[in-house]
Amino acid sequence: MPEHRVPEQIIPKGLADYLEIMSKAALQAGISWRVVENKWPGIREAFHNFDPLAVASIDGSEMERLAADKRVIRNRRKLEAIVDNARAMIDIEEQHNGFQRYLRSHGGFEPTVADLRKRFRFLGDFGAFYFLYVVGEEVPSYEDWCASRGREPQPAH
């Protein structure tokens, strides 16, 4: 991982907060976090402030506009993943009577990460760790997480 910074944690007020953080994790995969941070206001605007129903209803013509929009990261597969992830979140929230209940239904960090990675697109191992940390779920320390994966911790910037 070329850069590491300690992200701010939030107290999610609704599904839009979860979708925003998950979308940031997906977009950050494989590219500079600084690029994502710099574009974030435009991304948030382009994705209807991450209103899950609005994002889930993005259709082909709106996706075409997004894929050409200079405010966003123009990786079509990642843009489509945000829409698919919004749809999955809505379904999960309905099934579990709340997204936080879903997150806490697995009995620990590792099973939660495994299920997140299975259900959501462009959410890898570190993205799931980042997501859970930022939304205030229990995660191991960054150093312990790195050790459990045979990785060296990166110094924070």
PDB file of C-alpha atoms in Angstrom:
ATOM      1  CA  MET A   1       0.000   0.000   0.000  1.00  0.00           C
ATOM      2  CA  PRO A   2       1.790   3.149  -1.144  1.00  0.00           C
ATOM      3  CA  GLU A   3       0.128   5.561   1.246  1.00  0.00           C
ATOM      4  CA  HIS A   4      -1.571   5.253   4.608  1.00  0.00           C
ATOM      5  CA  ARG A   5      -3.516   7.799   6.538  1.00  0.00           C
ATOM      6  CA  VAL A   6      -5.824   7.426   9.473  1.00  0.00           C
ATOM      7  CA  PRO A   7      -9.328   8.216   8.219  1.00  0.00           C
ATOM      8  CA  GLU A   8     -11.895   9.984  10.353  1.00  0.00           C
ATOM      9  CA  GLN A   9     -14.562   7.783  11.855  1.00  0.00           C
ATOM     10  CA  ILE A  10     -18.244   8.661  11.570  1.00  0.00           C
ATOM     11  CA  ILE A  11     -21.456   7.692  13.288  1.00  0.00           C
ATOM     12  CA  PRO A  12     -23.658   6.615  10.360  1.00  0.00           C
ATOM     13  CA  LYS A  13     -27.022   8.359  10.425  1.00  0.00           C
ATOM     14  CA  GLY A  14     -28.500   6.252   7.645  1.00  0.00           C
ATOM     15  CA  LEU A  15     -27.839   4.051   4.667  1.00  0.00           C
ATOM     16  CA  ALA A  16     -26.464   6.994   2.660  1.00  0.00           C
ATOM     17  CA  ASP A  17     -23.529   7.268   5.071  1.00  0.00           C
ATOM     18  CA  TYR A  18     -22.725   3.574   4.680  1.00  0.00           C
ATOM     19  CA  LEU A  19     -22.997   3.841   0.901  1.00  0.00           C
ATOM     20  CA  GLU A  20     -20.737   6.892   0.785  1.00  0.00           C
ATOM     21  CA  ILE A  21     -17.980   5.246   2.833  1.00  0.00           C
ATOM     22  CA  MET A  22     -18.218   1.974   0.909  1.00  0.00           C
ATOM     23  CA  SER A  23     -18.091   3.889  -2.379  1.00  0.00           C
ATOM     24  CA  LYS A  24     -14.986   5.751  -1.244  1.00  0.00           C
ATOM     25  CA  ALA A  25     -13.354   2.428  -0.313  1.00  0.00           C
ATOM     26  CA  ALA A  26     -14.215   1.007  -3.740  1.00  0.00           C
ATOM     27  CA  LEU A  27     -12.928   4.040  -5.616  1.00  0.00           C
ATOM     28  CA  GLN A  28      -9.700   4.163  -3.604  1.00  0.00           C
ATOM     29  CA  ALA A  29      -8.773   0.608  -4.579  1.00  0.00           C
ATOM     30  CA  GLY A  30      -5.691   0.779  -6.758  1.00  0.00           C
ATOM     31  CA  ILE A  31      -5.495   4.569  -7.112  1.00  0.00           C
ATOM     32  CA  SER A  32      -4.193   7.472  -5.085  1.00  0.00           C
ATOM     33  CA  TRP A  33      -6.335   8.331  -2.095  1.00  0.00           C
ATOM     34  CA  ARG A  34      -5.435  11.972  -2.705  1.00  0.00           C
ATOM     35  CA  VAL A  35      -7.047  11.849  -6.151  1.00  0.00           C
ATOM     36  CA  VAL A  36     -10.216  10.410  -4.623  1.00  0.00           C
ATOM     37  CA  GLU A  37     -10.222  12.999  -1.812  1.00  0.00           C
ATOM     38  CA  ASN A  38      -9.742  15.864  -4.278  1.00  0.00           C
ATOM     39  CA  LYS A  39     -12.616  14.655  -6.455  1.00  0.00           C
ATOM     40  CA  TRP A  40     -14.901  13.688  -3.575  1.00  0.00           C
ATOM     41  CA  PRO A  41     -17.157  16.776  -3.588  1.00  0.00           C
ATOM     42  CA  GLY A  42     -17.890  16.246  -7.298  1.00  0.00           C
ATOM     43  CA  ILE A  43     -18.355  12.506  -6.817  1.00  0.00           C
ATOM     44  CA  ARG A  44     -20.791  13.123  -3.966  1.00  0.00           C
ATOM     45  CA  GLU A  45     -22.774  15.550  -6.121  1.00  0.00           C
ATOM     46  CA  ALA A  46     -22.760  13.255  -9.167  1.00  0.00           C
ATOM     47  CA  PHE A  47     -24.048  10.377  -7.017  1.00  0.00           C
ATOM     48  CA  HIS A  48     -26.961  12.326  -5.514  1.00  0.00           C
ATOM     49  CA  ASN A  49     -25.233  12.704  -2.115  1.00  0.00           C
ATOM     50  CA  PHE A  50     -25.265   8.895  -1.986  1.00  0.00           C
ATOM     51  CA  ASP A  51     -29.013   8.712  -1.498  1.00  0.00           C
ATOM     52  CA  PRO A  52     -29.336   4.919  -1.856  1.00  0.00           C
ATOM     53  CA  LEU A  53     -32.626   4.938  -3.781  1.00  0.00           C
ATOM     54  CA  ALA A  54     -31.386   7.602  -6.196  1.00  0.00           C
ATOM     55  CA  VAL A  55     -28.094   5.763  -6.761  1.00  0.00           C
ATOM     56  CA  ALA A  56     -29.828   2.392  -7.144  1.00  0.00           C
ATOM     57  CA  SER A  57     -32.065   3.876  -9.846  1.00  0.00           C
ATOM     58  CA  ILE A  58     -29.183   5.123 -12.016  1.00  0.00           C
ATOM     59  CA  ASP A  59     -29.891   3.725 -15.466  1.00  0.00           C
ATOM     60  CA  GLY A  60     -27.918   3.305 -18.668  1.00  0.00           C
ATOM     61  CA  SER A  61     -28.241   6.876 -19.903  1.00  0.00           C
ATOM     62  CA  GLU A  62     -27.270   8.376 -16.557  1.00  0.00           C
ATOM     63  CA  MET A  63     -24.354   5.925 -16.333  1.00  0.00           C
ATOM     64  CA  GLU A  64     -23.193   7.146 -19.746  1.00  0.00           C
ATOM     65  CA  ARG A  65     -23.194  10.710 -18.412  1.00  0.00           C
ATOM     66  CA  LEU A  66     -21.329   9.650 -15.252  1.00  0.00           C
ATOM     67  CA  ALA A  67     -18.698   7.784 -17.256  1.00  0.00           C
ATOM     68  CA  ALA A  68     -17.948  11.028 -19.117  1.00  0.00           C
ATOM     69  CA  ASP A  69     -18.202  13.335 -16.070  1.00  0.00           C
ATOM     70  CA  LYS A  70     -14.817  14.888 -15.202  1.00  0.00           C
ATOM     71  CA  ARG A  71     -15.895  15.326 -11.579  1.00  0.00           C
ATOM     72  CA  VAL A  72     -15.757  11.574 -10.960  1.00  0.00           C
ATOM     73  CA  ILE A  73     -13.225   8.765 -11.282  1.00  0.00           C
ATOM     74  CA  ARG A  74     -14.181   7.645 -14.779  1.00  0.00           C
ATOM     75  CA  ASN A  75     -13.709   3.931 -14.267  1.00  0.00           C
ATOM     76  CA  ARG A  76     -16.989   2.560 -15.556  1.00  0.00           C
ATOM     77  CA  ARG A  77     -16.676  -0.749 -13.698  1.00  0.00           C
ATOM     78  CA  LYS A  78     -16.254   1.103 -10.394  1.00  0.00           C
ATOM     79  CA  LEU A  79     -19.112   3.481 -11.186  1.00  0.00           C
ATOM     80  CA  GLU A  80     -21.363   0.533 -11.967  1.00  0.00           C
ATOM     81  CA  ALA A  81     -20.202  -1.144  -8.748  1.00  0.00           C
ATOM     82  CA  ILE A  82     -21.428   1.842  -6.726  1.00  0.00           C
ATOM     83  CA  VAL A  83     -24.893   1.418  -8.258  1.00  0.00           C
ATOM     84  CA  ASP A  84     -24.875  -2.347  -7.686  1.00  0.00           C
ATOM     85  CA  ASN A  85     -23.646  -1.848  -4.117  1.00  0.00           C
ATOM     86  CA  ALA A  86     -26.484   0.612  -3.437  1.00  0.00           C
ATOM     87  CA  ARG A  87     -28.993  -1.993  -4.616  1.00  0.00           C
ATOM     88  CA  ALA A  88     -27.387  -4.670  -2.432  1.00  0.00           C
ATOM     89  CA  MET A  89     -27.386  -2.355   0.599  1.00  0.00           C
ATOM     90  CA  ILE A  90     -31.080  -1.600   0.193  1.00  0.00           C
ATOM     91  CA  ASP A  91     -31.881  -5.329   0.018  1.00  0.00           C
ATOM     92  CA  ILE A  92     -29.679  -6.136   3.019  1.00  0.00           C
ATOM     93  CA  GLU A  93     -31.141  -3.304   5.090  1.00  0.00           C
ATOM     94  CA  GLU A  94     -34.638  -4.645   4.421  1.00  0.00           C
ATOM     95  CA  GLN A  95     -33.646  -8.264   5.158  1.00  0.00           C
ATOM     96  CA  HIS A  96     -31.881  -7.414   8.434  1.00  0.00           C
ATOM     97  CA  ASN A  97     -34.102  -4.533   9.579  1.00  0.00           C
ATOM     98  CA  GLY A  98     -31.111  -2.202   9.404  1.00  0.00           C
ATOM     99  CA  PHE A  99     -27.665  -2.211   7.850  1.00  0.00           C
ATOM    100  CA  GLN A 100     -25.891  -1.966  11.190  1.00  0.00           C
ATOM    101  CA  ARG A 101     -27.727  -5.106  12.328  1.00  0.00           C
ATOM    102  CA  TYR A 102     -26.443  -6.860   9.217  1.00  0.00           C
ATOM    103  CA  LEU A 103     -22.871  -5.771   9.984  1.00  0.00           C
ATOM    104  CA  ARG A 104     -23.152  -7.089  13.531  1.00  0.00           C
ATOM    105  CA  SER A 105     -24.845 -10.371  12.594  1.00  0.00           C
ATOM    106  CA  HIS A 106     -21.677 -12.269  11.673  1.00  0.00           C
ATOM    107  CA  GLY A 107     -20.112 -12.798  15.078  1.00  0.00           C
ATOM    108  CA  GLY A 108     -16.819 -11.038  14.485  1.00  0.00           C
ATOM    109  CA  PHE A 109     -14.542  -9.087  12.207  1.00  0.00           C
ATOM    110  CA  GLU A 110     -13.283 -11.842   9.884  1.00  0.00           C
ATOM    111  CA  PRO A 111     -16.724 -13.322   9.058  1.00  0.00           C
ATOM    112  CA  THR A 112     -18.052  -9.792   8.465  1.00  0.00           C
ATOM    113  CA  VAL A 113     -15.184  -9.015   6.064  1.00  0.00           C
ATOM    114  CA  ALA A 114     -15.726 -12.297   4.231  1.00  0.00           C
ATOM    115  CA  ASP A 115     -19.432 -11.553   3.740  1.00  0.00           C
ATOM    116  CA  LEU A 116     -18.846  -7.944   2.703  1.00  0.00           C
ATOM    117  CA  ARG A 117     -16.321  -9.068   0.093  1.00  0.00           C
ATOM    118  CA  LYS A 118     -18.769 -11.662  -1.222  1.00  0.00           C
ATOM    119  CA  ARG A 119     -21.752  -9.303  -1.469  1.00  0.00           C
ATOM    120  CA  PHE A 120     -20.201  -6.023  -2.600  1.00  0.00           C
ATOM    121  CA  ARG A 121     -18.201  -5.166  -5.704  1.00  0.00           C
ATOM    122  CA  PHE A 122     -14.741  -3.576  -5.538  1.00  0.00           C
ATOM    123  CA  LEU A 123     -14.517  -4.135  -1.808  1.00  0.00           C
ATOM    124  CA  GLY A 124     -11.315  -6.008  -1.123  1.00  0.00           C
ATOM    125  CA  ASP A 125      -9.715  -6.983   2.142  1.00  0.00           C
ATOM    126  CA  PHE A 126      -8.299  -3.550   2.957  1.00  0.00           C
ATOM    127  CA  GLY A 127     -11.421  -1.786   1.631  1.00  0.00           C
ATOM    128  CA  ALA A 128     -13.579  -3.836   4.002  1.00  0.00           C
ATOM    129  CA  PHE A 129     -11.243  -3.014   6.916  1.00  0.00           C
ATOM    130  CA  TYR A 130     -11.363   0.686   5.981  1.00  0.00           C
ATOM    131  CA  PHE A 131     -15.156   0.634   5.617  1.00  0.00           C
ATOM    132  CA  LEU A 132     -15.759  -1.074   8.965  1.00  0.00           C
ATOM    133  CA  TYR A 133     -13.289   1.210  10.737  1.00  0.00           C
ATOM    134  CA  VAL A 134     -14.769   4.438   9.357  1.00  0.00           C
ATOM    135  CA  VAL A 135     -18.378   3.457  10.167  1.00  0.00           C
ATOM    136  CA  GLY A 136     -17.360   2.674  13.753  1.00  0.00           C
ATOM    137  CA  GLU A 137     -17.572  -1.112  13.784  1.00  0.00           C
ATOM    138  CA  GLU A 138     -15.098  -3.144  15.822  1.00  0.00           C
ATOM    139  CA  VAL A 139     -11.904  -3.850  13.915  1.00  0.00           C
ATOM    140  CA  PRO A 140      -8.450  -4.964  14.993  1.00  0.00           C
ATOM    141  CA  SER A 141      -5.764  -2.292  15.204  1.00  0.00           C
ATOM    142  CA  TYR A 142      -4.190  -1.464  11.864  1.00  0.00           C
ATOM    143  CA  GLU A 143      -0.932  -3.041  13.053  1.00  0.00           C
ATOM    144  CA  ASP A 144      -2.691  -6.259  14.137  1.00  0.00           C
ATOM    145  CA  TRP A 145      -4.638  -6.358  10.874  1.00  0.00           C
ATOM    146  CA  CYS A 146      -1.387  -6.015   8.888  1.00  0.00           C
ATOM    147  CA  ALA A 147       0.284  -8.718  10.990  1.00  0.00           C
ATOM    148  CA  SER A 148      -2.657 -11.081  10.405  1.00  0.00           C
ATOM    149  CA  ARG A 149      -2.115 -10.662   6.665  1.00  0.00           C
ATOM    150  CA  GLY A 150       1.679 -10.807   6.659  1.00  0.00           C
ATOM    151  CA  ARG A 151       1.958  -7.130   5.696  1.00  0.00           C
ATOM    152  CA  GLU A 152       4.151  -4.415   7.059  1.00  0.00           C
ATOM    153  CA  PRO A 153       2.240  -1.434   8.454  1.00  0.00           C
ATOM    154  CA  GLN A 154       2.768   1.774   6.482  1.00  0.00           C
ATOM    155  CA  PRO A 155       3.544   4.958   8.398  1.00  0.00           C
ATOM    156  CA  ALA A 156       0.614   7.371   8.641  1.00  0.00           C
ATOM    157  CA  HIS A 157       0.783  10.611   6.650  1.00  0.00           C
TER     158      HIS A 157
END
